[in-house]
Structure formats: structure tokens, C-alpha cells
């Protein structure tokens, strides 16, 4: 999952929080909103039969047009929810999504892989 995680994630998060003047509670809520959005979105995509595209996104390699579309759509949903639920400015919401989404996707992918291994 290292393909997802930028090298300087901690520094980027700290800088973004400082620049946006976010409190820890706001940041925690942003993480919760992002994870909730990702899980709901991926669940709906799987229910629609888009399993291959979901796999691409979780592997960090959305190579097909459908996979890239899914990732772009997911990013947009996360940004919109951060704006609506936390009242963040769009530029801050985009910055958070760019940093948080890869982390959340990596965590979800790890959980899915672990779940699949335990089932078999």
C-alpha cells in the first residue's frame, strides 16, 4: 500500500492543520467523515457490480478509465462532505482530501485484505 501514501504525510498534515487553523477536534472529525464517505462509496460501488474498479482503487493503481473515474468521484464526494459537514473552505477541503484519502484507502485496503485472508 506504499503506492498510496505520500512520503511526507505527517509534515503535510501538520502544515495543513496549521495553515487552516484547524483544531484537533476538527481534524478528527475530518478523518471520520473521510473514512465514512470512503466506506459508503466503496460499498455502493461493489453493490453495483464495480468490483474490479474498486480493487484497482484499493490497490492504488486505478489504470482503467473506470478506475480513475471512481477515484475522482470519490475524491469529489469527500471534498463536498468536508465542506458541508465541517463548513471548511473549498481549498482546505481539497487539501485535506488529497492528504487523507490515500491514508484512508490504504487502511481500508489493509482491512479488506486481512478480512479476505481470515475468511479463507
Coordinates of N, CA and C in Angstrom, one line a residue:
X1 N 0.8 -1.2 0.0 CA 0.0 0.0 0.0 C 0.9 1.3 0.0
X2 N 2.1 1.1 -0.1 CA 3.0 2.3 -0.1 C 2.8 3.1 -1.3
X3 N 2.2 2.6 -2.4 CA 1.9 3.4 -3.5 C 0.9 4.5 -3.2
X4 N 0.1 4.3 -2.2 CA -0.9 5.4 -1.8 C -0.3 6.5 -0.9
X5 N 0.6 6.1 -0.1 CA 1.0 7.0 1.0 C 2.1 7.9 0.6
X6 N 1.9 9.2 0.5 CA 3.0 10.2 0.2 C 4.1 10.1 1.2
X7 N 5.3 10.4 0.8 CA 6.5 10.3 1.7 C 6.4 11.2 2.9
X8 N 5.9 12.4 2.7 CA 5.9 13.4 3.8 C 4.6 13.7 4.4
X9 N 3.8 12.6 4.6 CA 2.4 12.8 5.0 C 2.3 13.5 6.4
X10 N 3.1 13.2 7.3 CA 3.0 13.8 8.7 C 3.2 15.3 8.5
X11 N 4.3 15.7 7.8 CA 4.6 17.1 7.7 C 3.5 17.8 6.9
X12 N 3.0 17.2 5.9 CA 1.9 17.8 5.1 C 0.7 18.0 6.0
X13 N 0.3 17.0 6.8 CA -0.9 17.2 7.7 C -0.7 18.3 8.7
X14 N 0.5 18.3 9.3 CA 0.8 19.4 10.3 C 0.7 20.8 9.7
X15 N 1.3 20.9 8.5 CA 1.3 22.2 7.8 C -0.1 22.6 7.4
X16 N -0.9 21.6 6.9 CA -2.2 22.0 6.5 C -3.1 22.4 7.7
X17 N -2.9 21.6 8.8 CA -3.7 22.0 10.0 C -3.3 23.4 10.5
X18 N -2.0 23.7 10.5 CA -1.6 25.0 11.0 C -2.0 26.1 10.0
X19 N -1.9 25.9 8.7 CA -2.3 26.9 7.7 C -3.8 27.1 7.8
X20 N -4.6 26.0 8.0 CA -6.1 26.2 8.0 C -6.6 26.5 9.4
X21 N -5.6 26.6 10.4 CA -6.0 26.9 11.8 C -7.1 25.9 12.3
X22 N -6.9 24.7 12.0 CA -7.8 23.6 12.4 C -7.5 23.2 13.8
X23 N -8.5 22.9 14.6 CA -8.3 22.3 15.9 C -8.2 20.8 15.8
X24 N -7.7 20.1 16.8 CA -7.6 18.7 16.7 C -9.0 18.0 16.5
X25 N -10.0 18.6 17.2 CA -11.3 18.0 17.1 C -11.8 18.1 15.7
X26 N -11.6 19.2 15.0 CA -12.0 19.3 13.6 C -11.3 18.3 12.7
X27 N -10.0 18.2 13.0 CA -9.2 17.2 12.2 C -9.7 15.8 12.4
X28 N -10.0 15.4 13.6 CA -10.5 14.1 13.9 C -11.9 13.9 13.2
X29 N -12.7 14.9 13.2 CA -14.0 14.8 12.5 C -13.8 14.7 11.0
X30 N -12.8 15.4 10.5 CA -12.5 15.2 9.0 C -12.0 13.8 8.7
X31 N -11.3 13.2 9.6 CA -10.8 11.8 9.3 C -12.0 10.9 9.4
X32 N -12.9 11.1 10.4 CA -14.1 10.3 10.4 C -15.0 10.4 9.2
X33 N -15.2 11.7 8.8 CA -16.0 11.9 7.6 C -15.4 11.3 6.4
X34 N -14.1 11.4 6.2 CA -13.5 10.8 5.1 C -13.6 9.3 5.1
X35 N -13.4 8.7 6.2 CA -13.5 7.2 6.3 C -14.9 6.8 6.0
X36 N -15.9 7.4 6.6 CA -17.3 7.1 6.4 C -17.7 7.2 5.0
X37 N -17.2 8.3 4.3 CA -17.5 8.5 2.9 C -16.9 7.4 2.0
X38 N -15.6 7.1 2.3 CA -14.9 6.1 1.5 C -15.6 4.7 1.7
X39 N -16.0 4.3 2.9 CA -16.6 3.0 3.1 C -18.0 2.9 2.4
X40 N -18.8 4.0 2.6 CA -20.1 4.0 1.9 C -20.0 4.0 0.4
X41 N -19.1 4.8 -0.1 CA -18.9 4.8 -1.6 C -18.4 3.5 -2.1
X42 N -17.4 2.9 -1.5 CA -17.0 1.6 -2.0 C -18.0 0.5 -1.9
X43 N -18.8 0.5 -0.8 CA -19.9 -0.4 -0.6 C -20.9 -0.3 -1.8
X44 N -21.3 0.9 -2.1 CA -22.2 1.2 -3.1 C -21.7 0.7 -4.5
X45 N -20.4 1.0 -4.7 CA -19.8 0.5 -6.0 C -19.8 -1.0 -6.1
X46 N -19.5 -1.7 -5.0 CA -19.5 -3.1 -5.1 C -20.9 -3.7 -5.3
X47 N -21.9 -3.0 -4.7 CA -23.2 -3.5 -4.9 C -23.7 -3.3 -6.3
X48 N -23.1 -2.3 -7.0 CA -23.4 -2.0 -8.4 C -22.7 -2.9 -9.4
X49 N -21.8 -3.7 -8.8 CA -21.0 -4.7 -9.6 C -19.7 -4.1 -10.2
X50 N -19.2 -3.1 -9.6 CA -17.9 -2.4 -10.0 C -16.8 -3.0 -9.2
X51 N -16.7 -4.3 -8.9 CA -15.7 -4.8 -8.1 C -14.3 -4.6 -8.6
X52 N -14.1 -4.8 -9.9 CA -12.8 -4.7 -10.5 C -12.2 -3.3 -10.3
X53 N -13.1 -2.3 -10.5 CA -12.6 -0.9 -10.4 C -12.3 -0.6 -8.9
X54 N -13.1 -1.1 -8.0 CA -12.9 -1.0 -6.6 C -11.5 -1.6 -6.2
X55 N -11.3 -2.8 -6.7 CA -10.0 -3.4 -6.5 C -8.8 -2.5 -7.0
X56 N -9.0 -1.9 -8.1 CA -7.9 -1.0 -8.7 C -7.7 0.1 -7.7
X57 N -8.7 0.7 -7.3 CA -8.6 1.9 -6.4 C -8.0 1.4 -5.1
X58 N -8.4 0.3 -4.5 CA -7.8 -0.2 -3.2 C -6.3 -0.6 -3.4
X59 N -5.9 -1.1 -4.6 CA -4.6 -1.4 -4.8 C -3.7 -0.2 -5.1
X60 N -4.3 1.0 -5.3 CA -3.6 2.2 -5.6 C -3.2 2.3 -7.0
X61 N -3.8 1.5 -7.9 CA -3.5 1.5 -9.3 C -4.7 1.6 -10.2
X62 N -5.4 2.8 -10.1 CA -6.6 2.9 -10.9 C -6.2 3.2 -12.4
X63 N -5.9 2.2 -13.2 CA -5.4 2.3 -14.5 C -6.5 2.5 -15.6
X64 N -7.6 1.9 -15.4 CA -8.6 2.0 -16.4 C -9.4 3.3 -16.3
X65 N -10.1 3.6 -17.3 CA -10.9 4.9 -17.2 C -11.9 4.8 -16.1
X66 N -12.5 3.6 -16.0 CA -13.5 3.4 -14.9 C -12.9 3.5 -13.5
X67 N -11.7 3.0 -13.3 CA -11.0 3.1 -12.1 C -10.6 4.5 -11.7
X68 N -10.1 5.3 -12.7 CA -9.8 6.7 -12.5 C -11.0 7.5 -12.2
X69 N -12.1 7.2 -12.9 CA -13.4 7.9 -12.7 C -13.8 7.7 -11.3
X70 N -13.8 6.4 -10.8 CA -14.2 6.1 -9.4 C -13.4 6.9 -8.4
X71 N -12.1 6.9 -8.6 CA -11.2 7.6 -7.7 C -11.5 9.1 -7.7
X72 N -11.7 9.7 -8.9 CA -12.1 11.1 -9.0 C -13.4 11.4 -8.3
X73 N -14.4 10.5 -8.6 CA -15.7 10.7 -8.0 C -15.6 10.6 -6.4
X74 N -14.9 9.7 -6.0 CA -14.7 9.5 -4.5 C -14.0 10.8 -3.9
X75 N -13.0 11.3 -4.6 CA -12.3 12.5 -4.1 C -13.3 13.6 -4.0
X76 N -14.2 13.8 -5.0 CA -15.2 14.8 -5.1 C -16.2 14.7 -3.9
X77 N -16.6 13.5 -3.7 CA -17.6 13.3 -2.6 C -17.0 13.6 -1.2
X78 N -15.7 13.2 -1.0 CA -15.0 13.6 0.2 C -15.0 15.1 0.4
X79 N -14.5 15.8 -0.7 CA -14.4 17.3 -0.6 C -15.8 17.9 -0.3
X80 N -16.8 17.4 -1.0 CA -18.2 18.0 -0.7 C -18.6 17.8 0.7
X81 N -18.4 16.6 1.2 CA -18.8 16.3 2.6 C -18.1 17.1 3.6
X82 N -16.8 17.3 3.4 CA -16.0 18.1 4.3 C -16.4 19.5 4.3
X83 N -16.8 20.0 3.1 CA -17.3 21.4 3.0 C -18.7 21.5 3.8
X84 N -19.6 20.6 3.5 CA -20.9 20.7 4.0 C -20.9 20.4 5.5
X85 N -20.2 19.4 6.0 CA -20.4 19.0 7.4 C -19.5 19.7 8.3
X86 N -18.3 20.2 7.8 CA -17.4 21.0 8.7 C -17.4 22.5 8.4
X87 N -18.0 22.8 7.3 CA -18.0 24.2 6.9 C -16.6 24.7 6.5
X88 N -15.8 23.8 5.9 CA -14.5 24.2 5.5 C -14.5 25.0 4.2
X89 N -13.5 25.8 4.0 CA -13.4 26.5 2.7 C -13.0 25.4 1.7
X90 N -13.4 25.5 0.5 CA -13.0 24.5 -0.6 C -11.5 24.2 -0.7
X91 N -10.7 25.2 -0.6 CA -9.3 25.0 -0.7 C -8.7 24.1 0.4
X92 N -9.3 24.3 1.6 CA -8.9 23.5 2.8 C -9.4 22.0 2.6
X93 N -10.7 21.9 2.2 CA -11.3 20.6 2.0 C -10.5 19.8 0.9
X94 N -10.1 20.4 -0.1 CA -9.3 19.8 -1.2 C -8.0 19.3 -0.6
X95 N -7.3 20.2 0.1 CA -6.1 19.8 0.7 C -6.2 18.7 1.7
X96 N -7.2 18.7 2.5 CA -7.4 17.5 3.4 C -7.7 16.2 2.6
X97 N -8.5 16.3 1.6 CA -8.9 15.1 0.8 C -7.6 14.6 0.1
X98 N -6.8 15.4 -0.4 CA -5.6 15.0 -1.0 C -4.6 14.2 -0.1
X99 N -4.6 14.7 1.2 CA -3.7 14.0 2.1 C -4.4 12.8 2.8
X100 N -5.6 13.0 3.2 CA -6.3 12.0 4.0 C -6.8 10.8 3.1
X101 N -7.2 11.0 1.9 CA -7.8 10.0 1.1 C -6.8 8.8 0.9
X102 N -5.5 9.1 0.5 CA -4.6 7.9 0.4 C -4.4 7.2 1.7
X103 N -4.4 7.9 2.8 CA -4.2 7.2 4.1 C -5.4 6.3 4.4
X104 N -6.6 6.8 4.2 CA -7.8 6.1 4.5 C -7.9 4.9 3.5
X105 N -7.6 5.1 2.3 CA -7.7 4.0 1.3 C -6.7 2.9 1.6
X106 N -5.5 3.3 2.1 CA -4.5 2.3 2.4 C -5.0 1.5 3.6
X107 N -5.6 2.1 4.6 CA -6.1 1.5 5.8 C -7.3 0.5 5.4
X108 N -8.2 1.0 4.6 CA -9.3 0.2 4.2 C -8.8 -1.0 3.4
X109 N -7.9 -0.8 2.5 CA -7.3 -1.9 1.7 C -6.7 -2.9 2.6
X110 N -6.0 -2.5 3.6 CA -5.3 -3.4 4.6 C -6.4 -4.2 5.3
X111 N -7.5 -3.6 5.7 CA -8.6 -4.2 6.4 C -9.2 -5.3 5.5
X112 N -9.5 -4.9 4.3 CA -10.1 -5.8 3.3 C -9.2 -7.0 3.1
X113 N -7.9 -6.8 2.9 CA -7.0 -7.9 2.7 C -7.0 -8.8 3.9
X114 N -6.9 -8.3 5.1 CA -7.0 -9.1 6.3 C -8.2 -9.8 6.5
X115 N -9.3 -9.2 6.1 CA -10.6 -9.9 6.2 C -10.7 -11.1 5.2
X116 N -10.2 -10.8 4.0 CA -10.2 -11.9 3.0 C -9.3 -13.1 3.4
X117 N -8.1 -12.8 4.0 CA -7.2 -13.8 4.5 C -7.9 -14.6 5.6
X118 N -8.6 -14.0 6.5 CA -9.2 -14.7 7.6 C -10.4 -15.5 7.1
X119 N -11.0 -15.2 6.0 CA -12.2 -15.9 5.5 C -11.7 -17.3 4.9
X120 N -10.5 -17.3 4.4 CA -10.1 -18.5 3.6 C -9.1 -19.3 4.4

